[in-house]
Short mmCIF file of C-alpha atoms in Angstrom, two decimals:
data_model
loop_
_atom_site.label_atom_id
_atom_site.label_comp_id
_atom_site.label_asym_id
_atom_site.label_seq_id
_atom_site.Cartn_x
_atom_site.Cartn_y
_atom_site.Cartn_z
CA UNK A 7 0.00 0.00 0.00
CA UNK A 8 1.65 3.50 -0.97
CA UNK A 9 2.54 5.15 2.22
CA UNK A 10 0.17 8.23 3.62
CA UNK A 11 1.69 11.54 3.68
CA UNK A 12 2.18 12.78 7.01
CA UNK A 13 1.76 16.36 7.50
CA UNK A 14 4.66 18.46 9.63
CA UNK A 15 4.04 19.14 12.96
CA UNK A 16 2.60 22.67 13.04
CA UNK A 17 5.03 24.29 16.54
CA UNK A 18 3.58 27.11 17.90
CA UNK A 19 4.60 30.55 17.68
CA UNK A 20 6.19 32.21 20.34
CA UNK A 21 5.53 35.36 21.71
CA UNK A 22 7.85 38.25 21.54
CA UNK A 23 8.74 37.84 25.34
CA UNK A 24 7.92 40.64 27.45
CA UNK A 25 11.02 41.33 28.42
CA UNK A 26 11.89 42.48 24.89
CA UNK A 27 9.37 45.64 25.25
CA UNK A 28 10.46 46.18 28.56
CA UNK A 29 13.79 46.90 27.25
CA UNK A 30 12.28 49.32 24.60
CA UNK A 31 11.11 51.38 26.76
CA UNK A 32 13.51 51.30 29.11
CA UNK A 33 15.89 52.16 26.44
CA UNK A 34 13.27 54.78 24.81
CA UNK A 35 12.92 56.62 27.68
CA UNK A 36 16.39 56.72 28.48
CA UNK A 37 17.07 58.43 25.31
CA UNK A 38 14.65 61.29 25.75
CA UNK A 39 15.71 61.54 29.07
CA UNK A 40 19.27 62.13 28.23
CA UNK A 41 18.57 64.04 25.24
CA UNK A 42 16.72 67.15 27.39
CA UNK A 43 19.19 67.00 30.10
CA UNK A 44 22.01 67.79 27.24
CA UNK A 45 20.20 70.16 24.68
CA UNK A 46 17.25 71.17 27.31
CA UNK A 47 15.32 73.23 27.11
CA UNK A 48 14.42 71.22 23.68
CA UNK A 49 11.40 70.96 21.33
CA UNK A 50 9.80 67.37 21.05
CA UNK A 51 10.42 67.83 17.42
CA UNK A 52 14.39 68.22 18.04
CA UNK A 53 14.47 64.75 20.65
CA UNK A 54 12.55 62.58 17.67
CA UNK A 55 15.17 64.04 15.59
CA UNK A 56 18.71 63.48 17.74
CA UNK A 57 17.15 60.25 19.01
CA UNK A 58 15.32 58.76 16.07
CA UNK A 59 12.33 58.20 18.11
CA UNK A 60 9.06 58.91 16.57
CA UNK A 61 7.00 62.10 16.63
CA UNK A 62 4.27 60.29 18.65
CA UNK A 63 6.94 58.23 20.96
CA UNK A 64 8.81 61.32 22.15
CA UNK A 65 5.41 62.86 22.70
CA UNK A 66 4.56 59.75 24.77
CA UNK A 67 7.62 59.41 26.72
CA UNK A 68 7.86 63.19 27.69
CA UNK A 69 4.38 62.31 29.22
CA UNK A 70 5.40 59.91 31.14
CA UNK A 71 8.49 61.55 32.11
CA UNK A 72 6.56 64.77 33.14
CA UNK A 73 4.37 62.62 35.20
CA UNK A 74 7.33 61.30 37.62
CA UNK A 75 7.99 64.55 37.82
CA UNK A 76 11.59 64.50 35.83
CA UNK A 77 10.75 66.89 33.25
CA UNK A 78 8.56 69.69 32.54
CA UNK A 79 7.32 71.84 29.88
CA UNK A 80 9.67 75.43 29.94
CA UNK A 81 8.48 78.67 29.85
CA UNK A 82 8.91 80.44 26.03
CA UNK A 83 8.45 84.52 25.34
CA UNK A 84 4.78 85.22 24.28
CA UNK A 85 4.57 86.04 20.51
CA UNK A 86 4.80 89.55 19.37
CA UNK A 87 2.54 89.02 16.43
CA UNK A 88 0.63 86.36 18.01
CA UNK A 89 0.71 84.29 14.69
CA UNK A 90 0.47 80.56 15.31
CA UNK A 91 1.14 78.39 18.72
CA UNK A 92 4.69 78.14 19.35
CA UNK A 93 6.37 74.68 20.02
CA UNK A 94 7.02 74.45 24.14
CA UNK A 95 10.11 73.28 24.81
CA UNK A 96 10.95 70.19 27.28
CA UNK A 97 13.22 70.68 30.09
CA UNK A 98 14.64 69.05 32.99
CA UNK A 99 12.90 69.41 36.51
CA UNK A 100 15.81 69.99 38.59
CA UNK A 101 13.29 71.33 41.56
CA UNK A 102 11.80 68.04 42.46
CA UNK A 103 14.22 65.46 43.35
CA UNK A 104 17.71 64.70 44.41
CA UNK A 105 20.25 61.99 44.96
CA UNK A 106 21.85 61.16 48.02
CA UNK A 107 25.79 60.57 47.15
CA UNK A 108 28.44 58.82 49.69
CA UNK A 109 32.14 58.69 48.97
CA UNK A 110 34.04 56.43 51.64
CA UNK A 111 37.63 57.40 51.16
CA UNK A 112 40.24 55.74 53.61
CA UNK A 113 40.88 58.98 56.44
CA UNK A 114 37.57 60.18 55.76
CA UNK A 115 33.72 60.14 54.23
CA UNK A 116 31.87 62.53 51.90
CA UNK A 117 28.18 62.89 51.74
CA UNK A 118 26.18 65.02 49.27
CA UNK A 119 23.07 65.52 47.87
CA UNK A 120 23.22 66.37 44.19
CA UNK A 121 20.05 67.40 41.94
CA UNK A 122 19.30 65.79 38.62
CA UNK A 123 21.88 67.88 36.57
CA UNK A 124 24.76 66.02 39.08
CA UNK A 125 25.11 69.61 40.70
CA UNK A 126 25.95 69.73 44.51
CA UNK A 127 23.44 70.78 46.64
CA UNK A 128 25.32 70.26 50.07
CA UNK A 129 27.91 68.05 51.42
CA UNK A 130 29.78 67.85 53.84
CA UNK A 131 33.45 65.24 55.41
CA UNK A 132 33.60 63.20 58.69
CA UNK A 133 37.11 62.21 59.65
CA UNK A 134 36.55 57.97 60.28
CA UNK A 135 36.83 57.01 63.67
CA UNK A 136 38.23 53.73 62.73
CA UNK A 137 37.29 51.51 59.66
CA UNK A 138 34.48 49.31 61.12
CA UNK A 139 32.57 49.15 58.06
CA UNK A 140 29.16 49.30 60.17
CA UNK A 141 30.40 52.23 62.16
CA UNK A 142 31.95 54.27 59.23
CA UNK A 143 28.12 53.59 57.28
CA UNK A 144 26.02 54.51 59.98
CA UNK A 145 27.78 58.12 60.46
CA UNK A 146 26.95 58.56 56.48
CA UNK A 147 23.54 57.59 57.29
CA UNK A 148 23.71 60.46 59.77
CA UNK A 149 25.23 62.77 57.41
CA UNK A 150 22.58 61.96 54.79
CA UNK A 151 19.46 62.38 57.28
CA UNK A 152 21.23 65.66 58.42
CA UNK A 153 21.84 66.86 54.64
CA UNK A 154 18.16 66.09 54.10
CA UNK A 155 16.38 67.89 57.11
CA UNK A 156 17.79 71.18 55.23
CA UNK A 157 16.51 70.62 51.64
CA UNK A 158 12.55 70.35 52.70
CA UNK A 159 10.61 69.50 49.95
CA UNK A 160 13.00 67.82 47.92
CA UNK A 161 12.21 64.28 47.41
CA UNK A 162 15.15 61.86 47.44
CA UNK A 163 14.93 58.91 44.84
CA UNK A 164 18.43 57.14 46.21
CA UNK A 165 21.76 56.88 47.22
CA UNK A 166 24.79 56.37 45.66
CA UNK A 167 28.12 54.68 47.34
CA UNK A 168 31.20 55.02 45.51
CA UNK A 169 34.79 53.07 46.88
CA UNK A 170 38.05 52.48 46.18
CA UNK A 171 39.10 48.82 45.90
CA UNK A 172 37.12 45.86 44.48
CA UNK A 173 33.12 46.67 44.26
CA UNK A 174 31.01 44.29 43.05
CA UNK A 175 27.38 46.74 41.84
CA UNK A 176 25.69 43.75 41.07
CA UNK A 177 25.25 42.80 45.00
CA UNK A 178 26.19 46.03 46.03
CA UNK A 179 29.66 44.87 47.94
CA UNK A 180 33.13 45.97 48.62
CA UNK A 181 34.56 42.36 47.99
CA UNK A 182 38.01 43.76 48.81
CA UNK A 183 39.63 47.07 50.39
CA UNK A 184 43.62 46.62 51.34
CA UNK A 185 43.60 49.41 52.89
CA UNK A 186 40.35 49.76 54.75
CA UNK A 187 40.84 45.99 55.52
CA UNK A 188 36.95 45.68 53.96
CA UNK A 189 36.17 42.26 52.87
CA UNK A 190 33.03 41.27 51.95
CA UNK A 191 31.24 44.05 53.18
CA UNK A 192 27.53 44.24 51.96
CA UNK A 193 26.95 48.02 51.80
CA UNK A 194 23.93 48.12 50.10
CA UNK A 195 22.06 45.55 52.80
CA UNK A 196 23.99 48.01 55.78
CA UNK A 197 22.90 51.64 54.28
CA UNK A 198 19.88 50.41 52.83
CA UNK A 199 18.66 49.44 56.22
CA UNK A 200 19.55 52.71 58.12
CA UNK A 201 18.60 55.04 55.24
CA UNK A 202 15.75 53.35 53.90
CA UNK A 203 16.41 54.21 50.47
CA UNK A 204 17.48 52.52 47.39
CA UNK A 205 21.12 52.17 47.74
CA UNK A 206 23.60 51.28 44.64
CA UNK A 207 26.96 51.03 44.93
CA UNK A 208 30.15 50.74 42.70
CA UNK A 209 33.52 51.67 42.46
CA UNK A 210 34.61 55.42 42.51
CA UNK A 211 36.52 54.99 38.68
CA UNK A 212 33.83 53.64 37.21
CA UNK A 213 31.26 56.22 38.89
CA UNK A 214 33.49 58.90 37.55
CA UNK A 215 33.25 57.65 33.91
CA UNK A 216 29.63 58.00 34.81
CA UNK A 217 29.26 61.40 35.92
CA UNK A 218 31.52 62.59 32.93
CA UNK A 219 29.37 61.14 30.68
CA UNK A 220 26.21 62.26 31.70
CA UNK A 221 27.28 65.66 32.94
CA UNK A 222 31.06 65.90 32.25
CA UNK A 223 33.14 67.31 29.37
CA UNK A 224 33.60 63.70 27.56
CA UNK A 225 29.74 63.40 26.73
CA UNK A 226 29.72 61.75 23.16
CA UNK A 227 33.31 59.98 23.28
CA UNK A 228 32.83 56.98 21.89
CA UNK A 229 35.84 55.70 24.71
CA UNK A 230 36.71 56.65 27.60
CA UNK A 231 39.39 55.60 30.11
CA UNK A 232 39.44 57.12 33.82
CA UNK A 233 42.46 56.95 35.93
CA UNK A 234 41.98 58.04 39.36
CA UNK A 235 44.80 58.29 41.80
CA UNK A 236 44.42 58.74 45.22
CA UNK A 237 45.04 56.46 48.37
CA UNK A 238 43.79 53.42 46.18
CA UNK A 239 44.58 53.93 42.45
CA UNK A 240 42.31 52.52 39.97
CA UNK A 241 40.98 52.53 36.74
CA UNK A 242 37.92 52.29 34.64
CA UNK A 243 36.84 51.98 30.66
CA UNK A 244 33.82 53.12 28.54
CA UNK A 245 33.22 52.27 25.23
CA UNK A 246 29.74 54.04 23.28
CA UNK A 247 28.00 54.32 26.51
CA UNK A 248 28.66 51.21 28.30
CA UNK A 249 31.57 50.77 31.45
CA UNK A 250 33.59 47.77 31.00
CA UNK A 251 32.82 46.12 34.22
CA UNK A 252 33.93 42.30 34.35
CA UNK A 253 32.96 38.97 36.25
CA UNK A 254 31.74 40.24 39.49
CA UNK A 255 32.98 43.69 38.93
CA UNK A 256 36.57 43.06 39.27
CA UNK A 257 37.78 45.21 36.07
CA UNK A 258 39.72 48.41 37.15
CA UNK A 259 41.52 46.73 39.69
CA UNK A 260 45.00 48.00 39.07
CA UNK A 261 46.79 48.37 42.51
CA UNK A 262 49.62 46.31 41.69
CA UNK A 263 50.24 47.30 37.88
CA UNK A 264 54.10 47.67 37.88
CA UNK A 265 55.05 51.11 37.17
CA UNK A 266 58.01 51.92 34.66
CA UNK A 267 61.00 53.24 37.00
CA UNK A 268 58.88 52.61 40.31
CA UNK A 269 61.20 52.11 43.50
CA UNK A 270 59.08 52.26 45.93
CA UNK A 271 58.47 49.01 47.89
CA UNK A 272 54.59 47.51 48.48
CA UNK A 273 53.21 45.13 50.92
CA UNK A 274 52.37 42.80 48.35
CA UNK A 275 56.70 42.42 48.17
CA UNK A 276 57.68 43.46 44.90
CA UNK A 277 58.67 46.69 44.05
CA UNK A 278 57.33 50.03 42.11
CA UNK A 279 53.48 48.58 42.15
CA UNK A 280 51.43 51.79 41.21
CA UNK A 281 49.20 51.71 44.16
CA UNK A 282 52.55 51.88 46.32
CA UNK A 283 54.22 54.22 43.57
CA UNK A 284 51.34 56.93 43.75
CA UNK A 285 49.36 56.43 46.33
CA UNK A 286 48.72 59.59 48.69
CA UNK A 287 50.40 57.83 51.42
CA UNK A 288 53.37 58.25 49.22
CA UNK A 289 53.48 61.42 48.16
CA UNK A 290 52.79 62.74 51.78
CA UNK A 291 55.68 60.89 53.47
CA UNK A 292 57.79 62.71 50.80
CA UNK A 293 56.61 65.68 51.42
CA UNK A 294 57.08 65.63 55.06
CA UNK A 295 60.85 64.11 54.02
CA UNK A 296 61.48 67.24 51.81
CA UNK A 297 59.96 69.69 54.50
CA UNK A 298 57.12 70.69 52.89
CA UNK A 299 54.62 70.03 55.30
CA UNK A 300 54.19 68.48 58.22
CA UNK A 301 50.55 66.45 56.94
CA UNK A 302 49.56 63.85 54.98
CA UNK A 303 47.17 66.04 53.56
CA UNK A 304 48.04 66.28 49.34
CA UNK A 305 46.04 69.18 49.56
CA UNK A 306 48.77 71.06 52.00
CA UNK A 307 51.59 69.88 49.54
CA UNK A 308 49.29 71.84 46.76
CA UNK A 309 48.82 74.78 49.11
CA UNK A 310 52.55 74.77 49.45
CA UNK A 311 53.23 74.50 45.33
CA UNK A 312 50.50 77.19 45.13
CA UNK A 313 52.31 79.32 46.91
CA UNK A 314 56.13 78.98 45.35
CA UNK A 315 57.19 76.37 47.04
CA UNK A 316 59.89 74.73 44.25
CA UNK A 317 60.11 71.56 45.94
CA UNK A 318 56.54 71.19 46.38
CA UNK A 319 55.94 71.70 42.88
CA UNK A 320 58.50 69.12 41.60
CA UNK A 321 57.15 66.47 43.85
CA UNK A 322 53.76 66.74 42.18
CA UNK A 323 55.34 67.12 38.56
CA UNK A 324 56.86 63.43 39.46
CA UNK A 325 54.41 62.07 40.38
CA UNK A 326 52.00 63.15 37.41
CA UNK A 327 54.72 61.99 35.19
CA UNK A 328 54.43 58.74 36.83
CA UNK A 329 50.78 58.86 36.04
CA UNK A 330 51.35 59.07 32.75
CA UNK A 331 54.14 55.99 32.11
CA UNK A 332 50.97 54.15 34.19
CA UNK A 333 48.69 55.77 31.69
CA UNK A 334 50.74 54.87 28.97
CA UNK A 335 50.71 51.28 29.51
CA UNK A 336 46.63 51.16 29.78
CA UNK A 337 46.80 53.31 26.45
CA UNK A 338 48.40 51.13 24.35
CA UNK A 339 46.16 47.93 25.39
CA UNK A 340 42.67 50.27 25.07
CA UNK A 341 43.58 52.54 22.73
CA UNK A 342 40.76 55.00 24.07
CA UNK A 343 39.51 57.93 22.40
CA UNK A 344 39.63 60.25 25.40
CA UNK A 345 41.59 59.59 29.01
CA UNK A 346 40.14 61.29 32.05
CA UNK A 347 42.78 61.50 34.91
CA UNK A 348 41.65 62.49 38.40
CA UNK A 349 45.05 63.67 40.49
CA UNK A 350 45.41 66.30 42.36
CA UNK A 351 48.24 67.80 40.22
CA UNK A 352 46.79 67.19 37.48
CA UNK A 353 43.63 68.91 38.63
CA UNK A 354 45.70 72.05 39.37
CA UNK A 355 48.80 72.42 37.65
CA UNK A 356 49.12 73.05 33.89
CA UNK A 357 52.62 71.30 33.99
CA UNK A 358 51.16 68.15 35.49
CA UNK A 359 49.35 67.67 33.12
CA UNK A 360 51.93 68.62 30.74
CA UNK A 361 54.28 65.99 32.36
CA UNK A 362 51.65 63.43 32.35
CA UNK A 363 50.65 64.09 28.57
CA UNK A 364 54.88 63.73 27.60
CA UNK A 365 55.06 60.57 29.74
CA UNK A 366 52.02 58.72 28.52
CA UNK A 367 53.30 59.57 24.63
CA UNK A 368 50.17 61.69 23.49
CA UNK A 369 51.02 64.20 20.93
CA UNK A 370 47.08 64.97 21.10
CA UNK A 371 46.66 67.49 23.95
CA UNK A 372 42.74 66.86 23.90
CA UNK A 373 42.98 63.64 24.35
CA UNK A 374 43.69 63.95 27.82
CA UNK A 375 41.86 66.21 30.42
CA UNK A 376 41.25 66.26 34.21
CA UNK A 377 38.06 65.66 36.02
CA UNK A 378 35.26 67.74 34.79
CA UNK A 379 34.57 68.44 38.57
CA UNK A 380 38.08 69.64 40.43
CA UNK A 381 36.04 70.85 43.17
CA UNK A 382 33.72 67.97 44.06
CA UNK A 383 34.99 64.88 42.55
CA UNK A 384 34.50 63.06 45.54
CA UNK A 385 30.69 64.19 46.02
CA UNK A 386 30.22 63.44 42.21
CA UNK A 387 31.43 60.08 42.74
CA UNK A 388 28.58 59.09 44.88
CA UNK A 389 25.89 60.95 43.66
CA UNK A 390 27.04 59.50 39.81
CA UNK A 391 25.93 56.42 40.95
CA UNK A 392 22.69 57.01 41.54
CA UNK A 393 22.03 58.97 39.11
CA UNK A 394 23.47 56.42 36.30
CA UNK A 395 20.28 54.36 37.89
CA UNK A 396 18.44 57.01 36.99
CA UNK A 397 19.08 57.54 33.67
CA UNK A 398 19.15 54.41 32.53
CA UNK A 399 15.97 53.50 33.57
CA UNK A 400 14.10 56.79 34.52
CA UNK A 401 10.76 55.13 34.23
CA UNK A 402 11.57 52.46 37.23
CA UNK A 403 13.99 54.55 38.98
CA UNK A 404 11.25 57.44 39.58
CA UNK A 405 7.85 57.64 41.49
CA UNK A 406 4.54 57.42 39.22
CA UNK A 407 2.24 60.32 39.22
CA UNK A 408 3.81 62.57 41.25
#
């Protein structure tokens, strides 16, 4: 008997998964929400056009937005010939909200409170009284609550933590800080409970990269590597948008990187590691050698160079051309478009940075500027974190009908 065709199975479709939309708009609003806080105050018609979002989408979306209270319509001048309704512009609503922001340094903490635009609001530095994690997070608490009493009718939407060392932002933990002697501390789960706000945390190079891109002078680079040197050195990489950040977090991590010419010795037991090299430890026990002040403060030994003091100056020149042989040595592996150093030389001295740009081998002198915020890096840090949340998901990071 001839053998019955047998018709193929018929599989179902599947459904575009909901996560997929989710993303969309995520993304969507992102985009408009990034768009006003660089060209606001900004017709709707402009945002479809620099985002590629539809007339009707950015219309949507700016709704939305509005409605958590992130942006609002601006005031324009009245028509003189009152021909026609002019297009309102969209802009930012700086008024409503702000972001708590927590910098744990090793001698001391910064708090802030920043508004939307990543501007300080207030801030203030407690000296730790010893590194118990719990202890040194329950005086930021304080700090914040304190901050917060004076800024009524501001509504805060989060904190940010930025550290040194190894910082896992997934879980929100300092895995590892030498010099703290942090392991495994869960910051988010510690100020979380004794702020009760949303807490994120990272690690203060890759906040930076964050708060230059969003309100810094590298907005648009297509790369960016940070280099921030301070007690703990480390680094951080952007590329269109995105910081590089590794399994569990770990990338930046560049304590022990040897440094060309280095001689100075590190716990680890080899010599010249650029933690040990330019650390601030360093570069005050060499000031106080040379008799240039009698602090560990760097910001004495720049007081001193500030005011003539030759030998002052020279130590900071060093050390920013040790920067760059360290900065030289990340260049040629990420070849990055634009290299943001944080250092307090660098941050004040035209020939640090000269010194750093001639060790590092850039002919380019754009290529290479210092922080877009000498005067509040450290504030910046934290609030940068938060505020990344923010604008990468404004819709879930923001109250609804507010």
């Amino acid at each position: 008997m001839p053998r019955t065709a047998v018709p193929p199975p018929v599989l179902p479709v599947s459904p575009v998964p909901r996560a997929a939309d989710s993303d969309r708009r995520r993304t969507s609003a992102s985009a408009v929400l990034r768009c006003v806080l660089e060209h606001g105050p900004v017709a709707r018609s402009t945002v479809a056009r620099l985002t590629g979002l539809s007339p009707a989408s950015v219309t949507e979306y700016c709704a939305r937005l509005a409605d958590r209270g992130l942006l609002r319509e601006a005031a324009v001048p009245r028509r003189s010939n009152g021909v026609g309704r002019p297009h309102v512009p969209v802009d930012l609503d700086d008024t409503r909200f702000l972001v708590g922001g927590v910098h744990v340094a090793v001698p001391y903490t910064t708090v802030a409170l920043l508004d939307l635009r990543g501007r300080v609001l207030a801030r203030r530095r407690s000296a730790h009284d010893g590194t118990d994690p719990g202890r040194v997070l329950a005086r930021a608490a304080e700090g914040l609550a304190e901050l917060l009493a004076g800024m009524p009718g501001r509504r805060p939407l989060g904190v940010g933590v930025a550290v040194g060392g190894w910082v896992d932002r997934e879980t929100g933990t300092v895995v590892e800080h030498e010099l703290l002697g942090w392991r495994e501390v869960p910051v988010r789960e510690l100020l979380g409970a004794r702020t009760g706000l949303a807490v994120h945390v990272d690690g203060h190079a890759r906040a930076l990269v964050n708060g230059e891109r969003l309100f810094g002078r590298v907005r648009g680079s297509g790369s960016v590597l940070h280099l921030f040197v301070g007690n703990v050195v480390d680094a951080a990489f952007a590329t269109h948008d995105e910081v590089h950040h590794g399994p569990r977090s770990a990338a930046g991590t560049i304590a022990h990187l040897p440094v060309p010419g280095g001689t100075e010795p590190c716990a680890c037991g080899r010599t010249g590691c650029l933690q040990a090299e330019l650390g601030e430890r360093t570069l005050g026990r060499r000031a106080r050698a040379a008799g240039v002040t009698d602090s560990g403060d760097p910001l004495r030994v720049v007081a001193a160079a500030a005011a003539g003091n030759a030998v002052a100056r020279r130590l900071l020149v060093e050390r920013a051309r040790a920067t760059g042989r360290a900065a030289g040595l990340l260049l040629d592996v990420l070849n990055p478009e634009t290299v943001v150093v944080t250092e307090v030389g660098v941050i004040h001295f035209e020939d640090c940075l000269a010194a750093l740009r001639e060790a590092a081998g850039i002919r380019r002198a754009a290529a290479v500027l210092p922080t877009s915020f000498p005067d509040s890096v450290l504030a910046v840090a934290g609030g940068s974190v938060a505020l990344d949340v923010l604008y990468r998901d404004p819709l879930g990071a923001s109250p609804q009908g507010i």
